[in-house]
Short mmCIF file of C-alpha atoms in Angstrom, two decimals:
data_model
loop_
_atom_site.label_atom_id
_atom_site.label_comp_id
_atom_site.label_asym_id
_atom_site.label_seq_id
_atom_site.Cartn_x
_atom_site.Cartn_y
_atom_site.Cartn_z
CA MET N 14 6.52 -28.56 -19.89
CA SER N 15 9.94 -29.09 -17.90
CA VAL N 16 12.26 -31.77 -19.03
CA LYS N 17 14.28 -33.55 -16.58
CA LYS N 18 18.00 -34.01 -17.71
CA ILE N 19 19.14 -37.52 -17.42
CA PHE N 20 22.75 -38.36 -16.64
CA PRO N 21 24.50 -41.66 -17.29
CA PRO N 22 25.14 -43.66 -14.42
CA THR N 23 28.72 -43.43 -12.92
CA SER N 24 31.20 -45.53 -10.79
CA LEU N 25 34.36 -44.56 -8.95
CA LYS N 26 37.47 -46.28 -10.19
CA LYS N 27 40.96 -46.24 -9.00
CA ALA N 28 44.31 -46.50 -10.91
CA ASP N 29 48.10 -47.11 -9.46
CA VAL N 30 49.55 -44.19 -11.14
CA LEU N 31 53.04 -45.59 -10.76
CA ALA N 32 51.99 -48.78 -12.81
CA ALA N 33 50.80 -47.29 -15.87
CA GLU N 34 52.67 -48.32 -18.96
CA GLY N 35 54.72 -45.61 -20.79
CA ALA N 36 56.10 -43.69 -17.73
CA PHE N 37 59.13 -40.98 -18.24
CA ASN N 38 61.40 -40.89 -15.17
CA ILE N 39 64.13 -38.29 -14.82
CA GLY N 40 66.14 -38.85 -11.61
CA CYS N 41 63.92 -41.54 -10.12
CA PHE N 42 62.65 -45.22 -10.65
CA VAL N 43 59.79 -47.35 -9.54
CA GLN N 44 60.26 -50.50 -7.70
CA ASN N 45 57.76 -52.67 -5.58
CA GLY N 46 55.25 -50.17 -6.22
CA LYS N 47 57.14 -47.10 -4.73
CA LEU N 48 58.84 -44.23 -6.27
CA PHE N 49 62.41 -43.90 -5.35
CA PRO N 50 64.97 -40.93 -6.03
CA ALA N 51 67.95 -41.60 -8.04
CA ILE N 52 70.96 -39.89 -9.49
CA ASN N 53 69.89 -36.26 -10.80
CA SER N 54 72.18 -34.16 -8.57
CA VAL N 55 74.45 -32.20 -11.31
CA THR N 56 76.85 -29.95 -9.92
CA PRO N 57 79.23 -28.01 -12.22
CA LEU N 58 82.89 -28.16 -11.30
CA ASN N 59 85.72 -27.08 -13.33
CA THR N 60 86.62 -25.92 -16.56
CA VAL N 61 88.76 -28.19 -18.79
CA LEU N 62 90.99 -26.93 -21.59
CA ASN N 63 89.93 -29.17 -24.29
CA THR N 64 86.71 -30.70 -25.60
CA VAL N 65 86.13 -33.93 -23.95
CA ASN N 66 85.48 -37.09 -26.26
CA CYS N 67 86.09 -39.91 -23.80
CA ALA N 68 86.27 -40.54 -20.07
CA TRP N 69 87.28 -43.85 -18.00
CA TYR N 70 88.17 -44.68 -14.39
CA SER N 71 90.95 -46.74 -13.84
CA ALA N 72 90.67 -49.04 -10.63
CA MET N 73 94.20 -50.06 -10.75
CA THR N 74 95.51 -46.42 -10.66
CA LYS N 75 92.55 -45.12 -8.78
CA LYS N 76 92.30 -42.11 -11.65
CA TYR N 77 89.94 -40.42 -13.64
CA ILE N 78 91.12 -39.92 -17.17
CA ILE N 79 89.73 -37.86 -20.09
CA SER N 80 90.82 -37.63 -23.64
CA GLY N 81 90.03 -34.82 -26.23
CA MET N 82 91.73 -32.84 -28.92
CA ASN N 83 94.99 -35.12 -28.56
CA MET N 84 95.38 -34.26 -24.95
CA VAL N 85 95.19 -36.95 -22.03
CA TRP N 86 94.23 -35.83 -18.67
CA ALA N 87 94.22 -37.93 -15.58
CA SER N 88 93.63 -36.79 -11.75
CA ASP N 89 92.53 -38.58 -8.50
CA GLY N 90 89.43 -36.80 -8.33
CA GLU N 91 88.32 -33.59 -10.00
CA MET N 92 90.21 -32.47 -12.81
CA ILE N 93 92.33 -29.57 -10.72
CA ASN N 94 95.94 -29.39 -11.52
CA PRO N 95 95.75 -32.90 -13.20
CA ALA N 96 98.82 -34.90 -14.61
CA LYS N 97 98.44 -34.17 -18.30
CA GLY N 98 100.35 -34.89 -21.83
CA THR N 99 99.93 -34.71 -25.16
CA ALA N 100 99.31 -37.69 -27.15
CA ILE N 101 97.92 -37.87 -30.91
CA ILE N 102 95.44 -40.49 -30.24
CA ASP N 103 92.56 -41.26 -32.50
CA TYR N 104 89.65 -43.61 -31.35
CA PRO N 105 91.11 -43.83 -27.86
CA SER N 106 90.56 -46.91 -25.45
CA MET N 107 91.72 -47.75 -22.20
CA ILE N 108 93.62 -51.06 -20.82
CA GLU N 109 95.05 -51.31 -17.33
CA ILE N 110 98.21 -53.30 -16.97
CA SER N 111 100.44 -54.61 -13.80
CA SER N 112 103.81 -55.26 -14.54
CA GLY N 113 106.98 -55.44 -12.25
CA GLY N 114 104.86 -53.93 -9.15
CA THR N 115 103.71 -51.15 -11.21
CA ASN N 116 100.09 -50.47 -11.98
CA ALA N 117 99.42 -48.40 -15.26
CA ALA N 118 96.30 -47.28 -17.23
CA ILE N 119 97.07 -47.13 -21.10
CA ILE N 120 95.28 -44.87 -23.34
CA THR N 121 95.69 -46.67 -26.85
CA GLY N 122 94.75 -45.74 -30.28
CA GLY N 123 96.10 -44.76 -33.62
CA THR N 124 99.79 -44.59 -33.67
CA THR N 125 100.32 -43.41 -30.08
CA TYR N 126 99.87 -44.78 -26.62
CA PHE N 127 99.85 -42.83 -23.42
CA SER N 128 100.93 -44.33 -20.04
CA ILE N 129 99.47 -43.27 -16.77
CA SER N 130 101.26 -44.73 -13.84
CA GLU N 131 103.79 -43.19 -11.38
CA LYS N 132 105.46 -41.78 -14.30
CA ASN N 133 103.18 -40.62 -17.28
CA GLY N 134 104.54 -40.64 -20.77
CA SER N 135 103.40 -41.36 -24.38
CA LYS N 136 105.16 -43.91 -26.99
CA PRO N 137 104.66 -44.75 -30.44
CA PHE N 138 101.98 -47.51 -30.70
CA ARG N 139 103.28 -49.98 -33.17
CA GLY N 140 100.14 -51.83 -32.94
CA ALA N 141 98.47 -49.45 -35.36
CA MET N 142 94.91 -50.26 -34.11
CA HIS N 143 92.16 -49.01 -31.97
CA SER N 144 89.13 -49.82 -29.57
CA CYS N 145 91.93 -51.88 -27.79
CA VAL N 146 91.07 -54.58 -25.18
CA LEU N 147 93.61 -56.69 -22.94
CA LYS N 148 93.13 -60.55 -23.00
CA ASN N 149 95.49 -62.92 -21.37
CA GLY N 150 98.25 -60.58 -21.28
CA ARG N 151 97.69 -59.50 -25.09
CA VAL N 152 96.37 -56.37 -26.31
CA PHE N 153 93.70 -56.96 -29.00
CA GLY N 154 92.41 -54.11 -31.39
CA VAL N 155 90.82 -53.36 -34.60
CA ASP N 156 93.41 -52.46 -37.53
CA ASN N 157 93.42 -48.58 -38.24
CA THR N 158 92.82 -49.24 -41.95
CA ASP N 159 91.03 -52.39 -42.37
CA LEU N 160 87.76 -52.33 -40.10
CA TYR N 161 87.28 -56.13 -40.69
CA LYS N 162 90.63 -57.19 -39.15
CA ILE N 163 91.40 -58.06 -35.61
CA LYS N 164 95.05 -57.84 -34.52
CA TRP N 165 96.84 -58.94 -31.35
CA SER N 166 100.22 -58.28 -29.66
CA GLY N 167 102.65 -61.02 -28.49
CA ASP N 168 102.52 -61.87 -24.97
CA GLY N 169 104.78 -59.36 -23.84
CA GLY N 170 101.80 -56.72 -24.25
CA VAL N 171 101.65 -53.13 -25.58
CA ASP N 172 105.25 -52.97 -27.11
CA ASP N 173 105.28 -56.80 -28.34
CA TRP N 174 104.60 -56.59 -32.01
CA THR N 175 106.96 -59.46 -33.10
CA ASP N 176 105.32 -61.87 -35.41
CA GLY N 177 105.34 -65.55 -34.65
CA ILE N 178 103.71 -68.64 -33.66
CA SER N 179 103.39 -67.51 -30.21
CA GLY N 180 103.73 -63.59 -30.86
CA ALA N 181 101.48 -61.07 -32.45
CA GLY N 182 99.06 -61.77 -35.43
CA TRP N 183 95.94 -60.90 -36.89
CA THR N 184 92.52 -62.16 -38.50
CA SER N 185 89.87 -60.98 -40.74
CA VAL N 186 86.08 -61.45 -40.10
CA GLN N 187 83.46 -61.99 -42.51
CA TYR N 188 81.99 -59.10 -44.34
CA GLY N 189 78.21 -60.10 -43.85
CA PHE N 190 77.81 -58.16 -40.73
CA GLY N 191 79.50 -55.05 -41.35
CA LYS N 192 82.54 -53.35 -40.28
CA ILE N 193 83.88 -53.62 -36.32
CA LEU N 194 82.76 -51.00 -34.54
CA ASN N 195 84.28 -51.90 -30.95
CA LEU N 196 85.79 -54.72 -29.21
CA VAL N 197 84.75 -56.04 -25.31
CA VAL N 198 85.97 -58.83 -23.24
CA TYR N 199 82.77 -61.05 -22.55
CA LYS N 200 83.52 -63.66 -20.10
CA GLU N 201 86.35 -65.58 -21.78
CA LYS N 202 85.99 -64.50 -25.38
CA ILE N 203 86.42 -61.17 -27.18
CA VAL N 204 83.44 -59.95 -28.83
CA ALA N 205 83.72 -57.85 -32.00
CA VAL N 206 80.75 -55.53 -31.93
CA ARG N 207 79.87 -55.05 -35.67
CA GLU N 208 77.37 -52.67 -37.53
CA TYR N 209 74.87 -55.39 -37.81
CA GLY N 210 75.67 -58.29 -35.42
CA LEU N 211 78.47 -59.82 -33.03
CA THR N 212 81.41 -61.95 -33.71
CA PHE N 213 83.25 -64.01 -31.19
CA PHE N 214 86.91 -64.36 -30.79
CA SER N 215 88.46 -67.32 -28.78
CA ALA N 216 91.90 -68.74 -27.94
CA TYR N 217 92.68 -72.28 -27.12
CA GLY N 218 95.85 -74.70 -26.73
CA THR N 219 99.36 -73.93 -26.34
CA PRO N 220 100.71 -72.07 -28.28
CA GLU N 221 97.10 -70.19 -28.49
CA ASN N 222 95.17 -70.95 -31.65
CA TYR N 223 92.49 -68.50 -32.49
CA LYS N 224 88.93 -69.32 -33.52
CA LEU N 225 86.00 -67.04 -34.79
CA GLY N 226 82.35 -67.50 -34.12
CA TYR N 227 79.20 -65.69 -35.52
CA LEU N 228 75.87 -65.01 -33.92
CA GLU N 229 73.38 -66.04 -36.64
CA LEU N 230 71.25 -63.15 -36.02
CA LYS N 231 71.29 -59.71 -38.01
CA ILE N 232 70.73 -57.20 -35.44
CA PRO N 233 69.26 -53.48 -36.35
CA LYS N 234 72.23 -50.94 -36.93
CA ILE N 235 74.51 -50.85 -33.89
CA TYR N 236 75.94 -47.46 -32.75
CA ALA N 237 79.52 -47.25 -32.01
CA ASN N 238 81.15 -47.00 -28.58
CA THR N 239 77.67 -48.13 -26.81
CA ALA N 240 78.68 -51.50 -26.08
CA VAL N 241 79.46 -52.10 -22.39
CA VAL N 242 79.61 -55.40 -20.32
CA VAL N 243 77.64 -55.09 -16.64
CA ASN N 244 76.87 -57.90 -14.72
CA ASP N 245 77.36 -60.86 -17.43
CA THR N 246 75.51 -59.00 -19.68
CA LEU N 247 76.45 -57.05 -22.77
CA LEU N 248 74.41 -54.04 -23.57
CA PHE N 249 74.61 -51.92 -26.85
CA TYR N 250 72.44 -49.34 -28.36
CA THR N 251 70.84 -49.80 -31.93
CA GLU N 252 68.69 -47.66 -34.29
CA ASP N 253 65.83 -49.57 -32.99
CA GLY N 254 66.82 -49.03 -29.05
CA LEU N 255 68.62 -50.92 -26.34
CA TYR N 256 69.62 -54.40 -26.86
CA CYS N 257 71.33 -57.13 -24.50
CA TYR N 258 73.26 -60.17 -24.84
CA ASP N 259 73.30 -62.91 -21.92
CA GLY N 260 75.78 -65.27 -23.53
CA ASN N 261 72.81 -67.37 -25.31
CA LYS N 262 70.72 -64.97 -26.97
CA VAL N 263 70.20 -61.39 -28.18
CA GLU N 264 67.13 -59.69 -26.97
CA LYS N 265 65.69 -56.03 -27.24
CA SER N 266 65.42 -54.47 -23.77
CA ALA N 267 61.71 -54.35 -22.47
CA LEU N 268 62.35 -51.33 -20.20
CA GLY N 269 60.47 -48.22 -20.67
CA LEU N 270 62.97 -45.89 -22.06
CA ALA N 271 64.77 -48.40 -24.25
CA GLU N 272 64.30 -46.27 -27.29
CA GLU N 273 64.60 -43.03 -25.67
CA MET N 274 68.00 -41.91 -27.06
CA GLN N 275 67.98 -40.59 -30.81
CA THR N 276 71.88 -39.81 -30.80
CA THR N 277 74.61 -41.68 -28.77
CA TYR N 278 77.86 -40.36 -27.81
CA SER N 279 79.58 -42.89 -25.46
CA ALA N 280 78.63 -45.61 -23.04
CA ALA N 281 80.04 -46.81 -19.42
CA GLY N 282 79.33 -49.42 -16.88
CA GLY N 283 79.51 -48.71 -13.03
CA GLY N 284 78.63 -51.54 -10.56
CA ASP N 285 75.42 -53.13 -11.91
CA THR N 286 74.69 -50.19 -14.13
CA TYR N 287 74.82 -49.11 -17.77
CA PHE N 288 75.20 -45.49 -18.55
CA LEU N 289 74.54 -44.27 -22.04
CA CYS N 290 75.38 -40.53 -23.03
CA GLY N 291 73.30 -39.14 -25.97
CA GLU N 292 70.25 -36.94 -26.96
CA SER N 293 67.16 -37.39 -25.38
CA LYS N 294 63.88 -37.79 -27.76
CA THR N 295 61.73 -36.32 -25.16
CA LEU N 296 63.86 -33.71 -23.68
CA LYS N 297 65.67 -32.75 -26.90
CA ARG N 298 68.76 -32.37 -25.22
CA LYS N 299 71.72 -34.19 -23.92
CA ALA N 300 71.17 -36.60 -20.97
CA VAL N 301 72.30 -40.01 -19.58
CA LEU N 302 70.41 -43.13 -19.89
CA VAL N 303 70.56 -45.01 -16.91
CA VAL N 304 69.76 -48.83 -16.79
CA ASP N 305 69.96 -50.71 -13.31
CA LEU N 306 70.23 -54.46 -14.17
CA ILE N 307 69.68 -55.60 -10.59
CA ARG N 308 66.35 -53.58 -10.15
CA ASN N 309 65.48 -53.99 -13.70
CA CYS N 310 64.44 -50.42 -14.23
CA ASP N 311 65.80 -47.33 -16.05
CA TYR N 312 65.74 -43.61 -15.95
CA LEU N 313 67.15 -40.35 -17.16
CA ILE N 314 69.94 -38.14 -15.65
CA ASP N 315 69.16 -34.77 -16.97
CA ALA N 316 72.86 -33.74 -17.50
CA PRO N 317 74.36 -31.97 -20.64
CA VAL N 318 77.31 -34.51 -20.79
CA LYS N 319 78.94 -36.74 -23.60
CA ALA N 320 81.19 -39.02 -21.27
CA VAL N 321 81.18 -40.26 -17.94
CA ALA N 322 83.69 -41.77 -15.39
CA PHE N 323 82.29 -43.95 -12.66
CA GLY N 324 84.40 -44.83 -9.56
CA GLU N 325 84.36 -43.67 -6.17
CA ARG N 326 83.00 -40.43 -7.46
CA PHE N 327 80.82 -40.17 -10.73
CA PHE N 328 82.02 -37.40 -13.11
CA GLY N 329 80.36 -36.19 -16.43
CA TYR N 330 82.15 -34.50 -19.29
CA THR N 331 81.01 -32.32 -22.19
CA ASP N 332 82.83 -29.86 -24.37
CA LYS N 333 85.01 -27.80 -21.81
CA GLN N 334 83.08 -28.37 -18.43
CA GLU N 335 83.38 -31.09 -15.98
CA TYR N 336 80.21 -32.24 -13.65
CA GLU N 337 79.67 -34.37 -10.53
CA LEU N 338 76.73 -36.37 -10.69
CA GLU N 339 75.31 -37.71 -7.40
CA LYS N 340 72.07 -39.31 -5.99
CA GLY N 341 69.72 -36.62 -5.15
CA GLY N 342 68.38 -33.34 -6.58
CA ASN N 343 64.92 -33.09 -7.71
CA TYR N 344 63.20 -35.83 -9.93
CA ALA N 345 60.48 -35.88 -12.28
CA PHE N 346 57.97 -38.81 -12.84
CA THR N 347 55.49 -38.73 -15.70
CA SER N 348 52.96 -41.34 -15.83
CA GLY N 349 51.76 -43.14 -18.94
CA GLU N 350 48.25 -42.58 -19.97
CA ILE N 351 45.85 -43.39 -17.37
CA ASP N 352 42.08 -44.39 -18.84
CA PHE N 353 41.08 -46.39 -16.01
CA SER N 354 40.25 -49.29 -18.43
CA SER N 355 37.63 -47.44 -20.26
CA ASN N 356 37.09 -45.28 -23.24
CA ALA N 357 34.03 -43.50 -21.47
CA ALA N 358 34.08 -39.80 -20.34
CA LYS N 359 35.37 -39.53 -16.78
CA VAL N 360 36.00 -36.92 -14.17
CA LEU N 361 39.65 -37.31 -12.38
CA LYS N 362 38.34 -36.78 -8.62
CA GLU N 363 41.48 -37.14 -6.76
CA VAL N 364 45.32 -37.96 -6.63
CA VAL N 365 46.54 -39.50 -3.48
CA ILE N 366 50.35 -39.55 -2.65
CA SER N 367 51.42 -41.72 0.04
CA GLY N 368 54.36 -41.36 2.27
CA CYS N 369 55.51 -38.06 1.11
CA LYS N 370 54.05 -34.66 2.09
CA ASP N 371 55.47 -31.98 0.05
CA VAL N 372 55.49 -32.58 -3.83
CA GLN N 373 54.35 -30.71 -6.94
CA ILE N 374 51.91 -32.48 -9.30
CA GLU N 375 50.73 -31.67 -12.76
CA VAL N 376 47.87 -33.17 -14.30
CA SER N 377 46.84 -33.13 -17.93
CA ASN N 378 43.93 -34.48 -19.75
CA GLY N 379 45.87 -33.71 -23.07
CA VAL N 380 44.39 -30.49 -23.61
CA ILE N 381 44.59 -28.56 -20.57
CA SER N 382 47.14 -28.92 -17.51
CA ARG N 383 47.03 -27.85 -13.94
CA ILE N 384 49.97 -27.66 -11.84
CA VAL N 385 49.65 -27.47 -7.76
CA TRP N 386 52.55 -26.89 -5.52
CA GLY N 387 52.96 -28.24 -1.93
CA VAL N 388 50.58 -30.98 -2.50
CA ARG N 389 50.22 -32.97 1.22
CA GLY N 390 48.48 -36.38 0.53
CA LYS N 391 45.71 -35.25 -1.55
CA PHE N 392 44.83 -33.50 -4.73
CA ARG N 393 41.43 -32.77 -6.07
CA PRO N 394 41.75 -31.73 -9.74
CA ASN N 395 38.07 -32.52 -10.62
CA MET N 396 39.26 -32.64 -14.27
CA ARG N 397 37.21 -33.94 -17.24
CA GLY N 398 38.63 -36.17 -20.02
CA LYS N 399 39.05 -39.72 -21.29
CA SER N 400 42.76 -40.29 -20.20
CA PHE N 401 45.32 -38.44 -18.18
CA LYS N 402 48.88 -38.14 -17.57
CA ILE N 403 50.15 -37.30 -14.05
CA THR N 404 53.63 -35.62 -13.34
CA VAL N 405 55.05 -35.60 -9.79
CA TYR N 406 58.08 -33.28 -8.97
CA GLY N 407 59.87 -34.00 -5.81
CA SER N 408 63.38 -35.47 -4.06
CA ARG N 409 62.04 -37.99 -1.51
CA LYS N 410 60.71 -41.47 -1.48
CA ILE N 411 56.99 -42.15 -2.43
CA ASP N 412 55.22 -44.84 -1.11
CA GLY N 413 52.37 -44.84 -3.81
CA ILE N 414 50.57 -42.57 -5.99
CA TYR N 415 46.72 -43.24 -6.93
CA ALA N 416 44.29 -41.56 -8.95
CA ILE N 417 40.22 -41.97 -8.52
CA ALA N 418 38.04 -40.82 -11.29
CA GLU N 419 34.30 -40.98 -11.70
CA VAL N 420 33.70 -42.98 -14.97
CA ALA N 421 30.64 -43.15 -17.04
CA ASP N 422 29.30 -46.70 -17.19
CA GLU N 423 29.58 -48.13 -20.56
CA VAL N 424 26.46 -49.73 -22.20
#
C-alpha cells in the first residue's frame, strides 16, 4: 500500500529588509525606505611623527590641529610640512580667540598653552587647568589636581589670572555625581560632564556672579572625552551606550547602534553630525560611530582612527598615520533577523533589489550562508530556515530591498 505524503499548506509572505529591527550599517544609512551611501572612503595620507591623541579643526584659523607626545601640529590641510612646536600639554583642549584683529587657536592644558595664529608659540599656562572652554571672554577649566573644582580666568582671557570680584576665581561641585570629566558650552551655560551626571554652571549680573545647578538624575558611568554639542543637543557615551540631553531631559538614544562601541577614544562634531572614535563590538576593531541628528540615523565608518577633525575636509588620525575620510567607498548593510512574523518553517524564495543593478548579496539562516556577486534585480536563494539575515555590499543608492518567503501556515 502506498502512502501519500501530505505537506502542510503554505503561503507567500513579503518583508521589507531595510525595515527589519537590528540592522548593522557600515558606510550607509536608511531613510524613507531607501539605502544611501555615506562616508566610508578611507584614504591613507601621511605618516605623522608622533602618536596622535587629539585632533581639532579651527574655523577661525582654517587649520587642522593635532596633538600627541607633547607636540602640537597645525596645517591648512594634510599634515605636509606643518607648522609645529613643542608644548608640554596634558589633557589638551582647544579654544579660539580673536584679539586685535588676529585670530588664534589656543591648545590649553596642564601648565602650558600653545597658540596657533600668524605667529605660533607656547607660553606658561598659569591657569593650571584642563578641559578648557571659552565663555564671555573668560577661560573655564577643571583644576589639574582637584577634579571637583572649576576655575576661570579674568575677562582678559588666557593670560589673566588676577583674583578679584571681576577677575579670576573658582568653585567646587558637590561630590555626589563623581569627578568632572569635561566641560562643554551648552547654549548660555557651561556643563560639567561628570562620571555619573551633569552639573550646570551659569553666570549672571555685573560683576558676574556664578551659580551651580544639578540635574537630579544619576546617569550610567560616562566615558571621558565623548561629550559634544551638536545642533542644540549634548551627546555623550556611557557604559550603557549613547545618551542625549536636549535642554530639558536626558534620554538614551533609540538608534540602532547606540550600544555599539565597547571602548571610546574621542568625539567631535561637524555640521549636524556626531562622530565617536572607539572600538566596535561587532567589528572587533577601531571604527567611527556616526550619528546624524537631522536624518535621525547612525552608521559606522570602518576606519582605524582614534581622533577626527571635521572642517572643509575630514581627517582621521591614529598612532602615526593620517587618513582622509570622504563620502563614497563600498558599504555593507546587514539586516536584522527577518522571520516574516512567523515561527514556522519557511523557504526564502527571493530577494529583490530595486534601483541598483550590481550588488553583492549574502544570505544566512544562522547555520549556512550563501554569497552571490553581481546581482541584478533579483536573487533566488531557495534557502530553508526559520529566520534570515541579508547583507548587501554596494556603493550606490538602493531604492528598496524586499524578501519573499514561502511560509508554512501555523495551526
